[in-house]
Amino acid sequence: MGYPILPPKKAMHNNRNYIVSLCLLLLFSSCVSRKVFSTKYYYENEQTLTGIEQSFKTLYAQKPFSLGFSDLSFNYISIEIITDSIKYIYEFQINEPRFQDTLHKYNLPAEGITNLVNQMRSIHCLWINNLDFYTNNQKRSLVFMSIHPVAIHIPFAPEKYYILTFYSQPQYFDSEGRLLERRRLKKLRKINDEVFRRINDKVCYTISERFR
Amino acid sequence: MLSCCICLGYINASANSNPSSDTTALSTKEQALAFLDKQTDLTASNFWPNVHPVFFLQNLRKNIENPLSIYEGRSTNFCGYAALSYLPLHDDPLGYLRFMLEIYKNGKAVYGKEYFEPSREIKQAAGTLSFKGELDIRPADQLWFMLLADHFKGYLNFFDKHYNPGDENKTWAAVNFAKFNRMVRNLFNYKVESIGSDLVRPGLRDPVEYLSERLQTGNIALFVNNLDLYKKNHTQLKFAVPTHFVILLNITEIDDDTVAITYWDYGGKTLQRVSVSFLKKIIFGISHITPKKGHA
């Protein structure tokens, strides 16, 4: 009729080729779309993202803390308040009065942190903190931000997070745009065991299964 | 030859921790610092080419002066080794120092019942780990963690027994609950009473009472589900398995359903408010660790 009749073995072979091609196509398109998504997302939200980074740096300088959301509906805040002797971890519902009380109790800039929470919520930023790293035995720090991008969720697959790192100084990259440890050393600088890629001289990204 | 090594090991062990009396060796921070002050002529070790003697001694001093600062590193599987380090750094810092200096100088040494002669790969790699946060600048801690991971093996290490670069983040360094307890018993000669396992929770009716009582008489190590402790509700598909060791320092009831737990991990103390049901959910193993005081 309308379909050529193939011997069963050949038909099976053709089906297998079709499935393999489809899988490869899907894999390729997902890799490309993730890379495009990552840089495009950053430039589309650059003002908000750099605003969050700057606010966090200013507030962190007053009193060290880390901030995030513990659920994907962005209704529960998790805050880590860092002192010289101990770290306090609290979790609150977003409008719970205890949140403000706790910020006041630990002399944290309550208004600034509340604004930061709202900024983070607006672009689905799940976590922000300050990370130490070492270059030539010298301590340096970066701002680590993870975002839950709805666009790259694949059903039944582990969650993927869009991670941004903000450095104070320009960084070194190889020809493929991968973050290097130092200019003359071709060793990749990994953070949380992930390779990061260039967005600009001071900002890098990766897609990770770990949000912090 | 092997039996000679083992015999030698036991002779040295008895000098170090005196197992004949079956008493846990104890010493003070002052004794350890006095011993460290005498190490003025430590030269570069042929066995550990990437561990500089000055940085090695600085790291040891930091560990003795501030035992809570020992840090397993970011994204490594060293949390079990870091957690058990809490014990000698608090109870027998002199024994820990003696062992560390012995292994640095001679490339082999005995700690408790264990004879260590680390592989060539470990000796080369210690001091070179990077991107691990403060562990990058703590070469003695790198040496110590890698040494323990290289020496002690459990079923989680079955498919990855030999070190290759990057294995510190993989199953080569993983610690299961039984291995953790074995390390504590064999290295430091403590009495360890444990409940729970790698897969099944201990099923305590009142974990707060259980933990509070035992904290009065010894140290407590908890084997917990780290994904729940830190990550919370981000994924639908979560495996309820323990992956992290912490040392419990205090537990206080806030109200009927809420407790404040203070624990050590990642180079510092943390205080966290959690519900009792959450506490039951995250704890898979409890080790109650007490010094032996009797005579065999």
Coordinates of C-alpha atoms in Angstrom, one line a residue, chain B residues 2-275:
Chain B
L2 CA 54.5 -8.5 56.3
S3 CA 54.1 -10.1 59.7
C4 CA 57.2 -8.3 60.9
C5 CA 55.6 -5.0 59.9
I6 CA 52.5 -5.9 61.8
C7 CA 54.4 -7.0 64.9
L8 CA 56.4 -3.8 64.8
G9 CA 53.2 -2.0 64.4
Y10 CA 51.8 -3.4 67.6
I11 CA 55.0 -2.7 69.5
N12 CA 54.9 0.9 68.5
A13 CA 51.2 1.0 69.2
S14 CA 51.7 0.0 72.7
A15 CA 54.2 2.7 73.2
N16 CA 51.8 5.2 71.7
S17 CA 48.5 4.4 73.2
N18 CA 49.2 1.7 75.8
P19 CA 46.6 -0.8 74.8
S20 CA 47.8 -3.3 77.4
S21 CA 45.9 -1.4 80.1
D22 CA 42.9 -1.0 77.6
T23 CA 42.6 2.7 78.6
T24 CA 42.0 5.4 76.1
A25 CA 45.1 7.6 75.8
L26 CA 44.5 11.1 76.9
S27 CA 46.6 14.3 76.8
T28 CA 46.2 18.0 77.0
K29 CA 46.5 20.9 74.6
E30 CA 49.4 22.3 76.7
Q31 CA 51.3 19.0 76.4
A32 CA 50.7 19.0 72.7
L33 CA 51.8 22.6 72.2
A34 CA 55.0 22.0 74.3
F35 CA 55.8 19.0 72.1
L36 CA 55.2 21.1 68.9
D37 CA 57.4 23.9 70.2
K38 CA 60.3 21.4 70.2
Q39 CA 59.9 20.6 66.5
T40 CA 62.3 23.3 65.4
D41 CA 64.5 21.1 63.1
L42 CA 61.8 19.6 60.9
T43 CA 63.1 19.4 57.3
A44 CA 61.3 18.7 54.1
S45 CA 60.2 15.1 53.9
N46 CA 61.3 12.9 51.0
F47 CA 58.1 10.9 51.4
W48 CA 55.7 13.9 51.0
P49 CA 57.2 16.1 48.3
N50 CA 54.3 18.5 48.2
V51 CA 53.9 19.1 51.9
H52 CA 56.2 21.9 53.0
P53 CA 57.5 21.5 56.6
V54 CA 56.7 25.1 57.6
F55 CA 53.1 24.9 56.4
F56 CA 52.8 21.4 57.8
L57 CA 53.7 22.6 61.3
Q58 CA 51.5 25.7 61.0
N59 CA 48.6 23.5 60.1
L60 CA 49.2 21.2 63.0
R61 CA 49.4 24.2 65.4
K62 CA 46.1 25.5 64.1
N63 CA 44.5 22.1 64.7
I64 CA 45.8 22.0 68.3
E65 CA 45.0 25.6 69.2
N66 CA 41.5 25.5 67.5
P67 CA 40.4 21.9 67.1
L68 CA 37.1 22.9 65.7
S69 CA 38.8 24.5 62.7
I70 CA 39.7 21.3 61.0
Y71 CA 37.9 21.4 57.6
E72 CA 37.1 18.6 55.3
G73 CA 37.1 20.8 52.2
R74 CA 34.4 21.8 49.7
S75 CA 32.7 18.9 47.8
T76 CA 35.0 16.2 49.1
N77 CA 34.0 12.9 50.8
F78 CA 36.3 13.6 53.7
C79 CA 33.5 14.4 56.2
G80 CA 33.8 11.1 58.1
Y81 CA 37.5 11.5 58.6
A82 CA 37.1 15.2 59.7
A83 CA 34.4 14.1 62.2
L84 CA 36.5 11.4 63.8
S85 CA 39.4 13.9 64.0
Y86 CA 37.3 15.8 66.6
L87 CA 38.2 13.0 69.1
P88 CA 42.0 13.0 69.2
L89 CA 42.2 16.8 68.7
H90 CA 40.1 17.2 71.9
D91 CA 41.1 14.2 74.0
D92 CA 44.6 13.3 72.9
P93 CA 46.2 16.0 70.8
L94 CA 49.7 14.8 71.8
G95 CA 49.0 11.3 70.4
Y96 CA 47.8 12.8 67.1
L97 CA 50.8 15.1 66.8
R98 CA 53.3 12.2 67.5
F99 CA 51.7 10.2 64.7
M100 CA 51.6 13.1 62.2
L101 CA 55.3 13.9 62.8
E102 CA 56.3 10.2 62.6
I103 CA 54.5 9.6 59.3
Y104 CA 55.8 12.9 57.9
K105 CA 59.4 12.0 58.7
N106 CA 59.4 8.3 58.0
G107 CA 56.6 7.7 55.5
K108 CA 55.1 5.1 57.8
A109 CA 53.8 5.0 61.3
V110 CA 51.4 3.3 63.7
Y111 CA 48.2 4.8 65.2
G112 CA 46.4 2.7 67.8
K113 CA 46.0 -0.8 66.2
E114 CA 46.7 0.4 62.7
Y115 CA 50.0 0.3 60.8
F116 CA 50.1 3.0 58.0
E117 CA 52.3 2.8 55.0
P118 CA 50.5 4.9 52.4
S119 CA 50.7 4.4 48.7
R120 CA 53.0 6.4 46.4
E121 CA 50.0 8.1 44.8
I122 CA 48.8 9.5 48.2
K123 CA 52.3 10.7 49.0
Q124 CA 52.4 12.6 45.7
A125 CA 48.9 14.0 46.0
A126 CA 48.9 15.3 49.6
G127 CA 49.5 19.0 49.5
T128 CA 48.3 19.4 45.9
L129 CA 44.5 19.4 46.4
S130 CA 42.9 22.7 45.2
F131 CA 39.5 24.4 44.9
K132 CA 38.5 22.9 48.2
G133 CA 38.3 26.2 50.2
E134 CA 40.5 26.4 53.2
L135 CA 41.7 22.8 52.8
D136 CA 43.8 24.1 49.9
I137 CA 46.1 25.8 52.5
R138 CA 46.0 23.0 55.1
P139 CA 48.6 20.4 53.8
A140 CA 48.7 18.4 57.1
D141 CA 44.9 17.9 56.9
Q142 CA 45.1 16.8 53.3
L143 CA 47.8 14.3 54.3
W144 CA 45.7 13.0 57.2
F145 CA 42.4 12.7 55.3
M146 CA 44.0 11.0 52.3
L147 CA 46.0 8.7 54.6
L148 CA 42.8 7.5 56.3
A149 CA 40.9 7.1 53.0
D150 CA 43.8 5.1 51.5
H151 CA 44.1 2.8 54.5
F152 CA 40.5 2.1 55.6
K153 CA 38.2 0.4 53.2
G154 CA 34.5 -0.4 53.4
Y155 CA 32.0 -1.8 50.9
L156 CA 31.4 1.7 49.4
N157 CA 35.1 1.7 48.3
F158 CA 34.9 -1.7 46.7
F159 CA 35.0 -0.5 43.1
D160 CA 37.4 2.4 43.7
K161 CA 40.2 1.2 46.0
H162 CA 43.2 3.0 44.4
Y163 CA 43.6 6.7 44.4
N164 CA 43.5 8.7 41.2
P165 CA 43.4 12.6 41.0
G166 CA 39.9 13.8 41.8
D167 CA 39.0 10.6 43.8
E168 CA 38.7 12.7 47.0
N169 CA 35.3 13.7 45.7
K170 CA 34.3 10.1 44.8
T171 CA 33.6 6.7 46.3
W172 CA 37.3 6.1 47.0
A173 CA 36.9 8.4 50.0
A174 CA 33.4 7.4 51.0
V175 CA 32.7 6.3 54.6
N176 CA 29.9 4.0 55.6
F177 CA 28.6 3.8 59.2
A178 CA 30.4 0.6 60.2
K179 CA 33.7 1.8 58.7
F180 CA 33.4 5.1 60.7
N181 CA 32.9 3.1 64.0
R182 CA 35.8 0.7 63.1
M183 CA 38.1 3.7 62.5
V184 CA 37.3 5.2 65.9
R185 CA 37.8 2.0 67.8
N186 CA 41.0 0.9 66.1
L187 CA 42.7 4.3 65.9
F188 CA 41.8 5.9 69.3
N189 CA 40.8 2.9 71.4
Y190 CA 37.4 4.3 72.4
K191 CA 34.3 2.3 73.4
V192 CA 31.8 2.8 70.6
E193 CA 28.1 2.0 71.1
S194 CA 26.2 2.5 67.9
I195 CA 22.6 2.2 66.7
G196 CA 21.3 2.6 63.1
S197 CA 22.8 1.7 59.8
D198 CA 23.5 2.9 56.2
L199 CA 19.9 2.4 55.1
V200 CA 17.6 2.0 58.0
R201 CA 17.0 4.6 60.6
P202 CA 17.4 3.7 64.3
G203 CA 13.7 4.1 65.0
L204 CA 13.9 5.9 68.3
R205 CA 10.7 6.9 70.0
D206 CA 12.3 9.9 71.7
P207 CA 15.6 10.8 70.0
V208 CA 15.9 14.0 72.1
E209 CA 16.0 12.1 75.4
Y210 CA 18.3 9.5 73.9
L211 CA 20.8 12.0 72.6
S212 CA 20.6 14.3 75.7
E213 CA 21.4 11.4 78.0
R214 CA 24.3 10.2 76.0
L215 CA 25.8 13.6 75.6
Q216 CA 26.3 13.7 79.4
T217 CA 28.6 10.7 79.2
G218 CA 30.6 11.0 76.0
N219 CA 30.8 12.2 72.4
I220 CA 28.1 11.6 69.8
A221 CA 28.7 11.3 66.1
L222 CA 25.6 11.4 63.9
F223 CA 25.3 9.9 60.4
V224 CA 22.8 12.1 58.7
N225 CA 21.1 12.7 55.4
N226 CA 22.9 15.8 54.2
L227 CA 20.4 16.4 51.3
D228 CA 17.7 16.9 53.9
L229 CA 19.9 18.8 56.3
Y230 CA 21.0 21.5 53.8
K231 CA 19.0 21.1 50.6
K232 CA 15.4 20.8 51.8
N233 CA 12.5 20.6 49.3
H234 CA 14.1 21.2 45.9
T235 CA 13.7 17.8 44.3
Q236 CA 10.9 15.4 44.1
L237 CA 13.2 12.5 43.6
K238 CA 15.2 12.3 46.8
F239 CA 17.1 9.2 48.0
A240 CA 16.7 8.8 51.8
V241 CA 20.3 7.8 52.5
P242 CA 22.8 9.2 54.9
T243 CA 25.9 10.9 53.3
H244 CA 27.3 13.1 56.1
F245 CA 28.9 12.8 59.5
V246 CA 28.6 15.5 62.2
I247 CA 29.6 15.7 65.8
L248 CA 26.6 16.6 68.0
L249 CA 27.6 19.1 70.7
N250 CA 24.3 20.0 72.3
I251 CA 20.6 19.5 72.0
T252 CA 17.9 21.6 73.7
E253 CA 14.2 21.4 73.7
I254 CA 12.5 24.7 72.5
D255 CA 8.9 23.4 72.7
D256 CA 7.0 20.2 72.3
D257 CA 8.0 19.8 68.6
T258 CA 11.1 21.9 68.2
V259 CA 14.7 21.4 69.3
A260 CA 17.9 23.4 68.8
I261 CA 20.8 21.2 67.8
T262 CA 24.4 22.4 67.9
Y263 CA 26.8 20.4 65.9
W264 CA 30.3 20.5 64.4
D265 CA 31.0 20.1 60.7
Y266 CA 32.8 22.0 58.0
G267 CA 35.3 23.6 60.3
G268 CA 32.9 25.2 62.8
K269 CA 29.9 25.0 65.1
T270 CA 26.4 25.4 63.8
L271 CA 23.2 25.9 65.8
Q272 CA 20.0 24.9 64.0
R273 CA 16.4 24.8 65.0
V274 CA 14.6 21.7 63.7
S275 CA 11.4 19.8 64.4

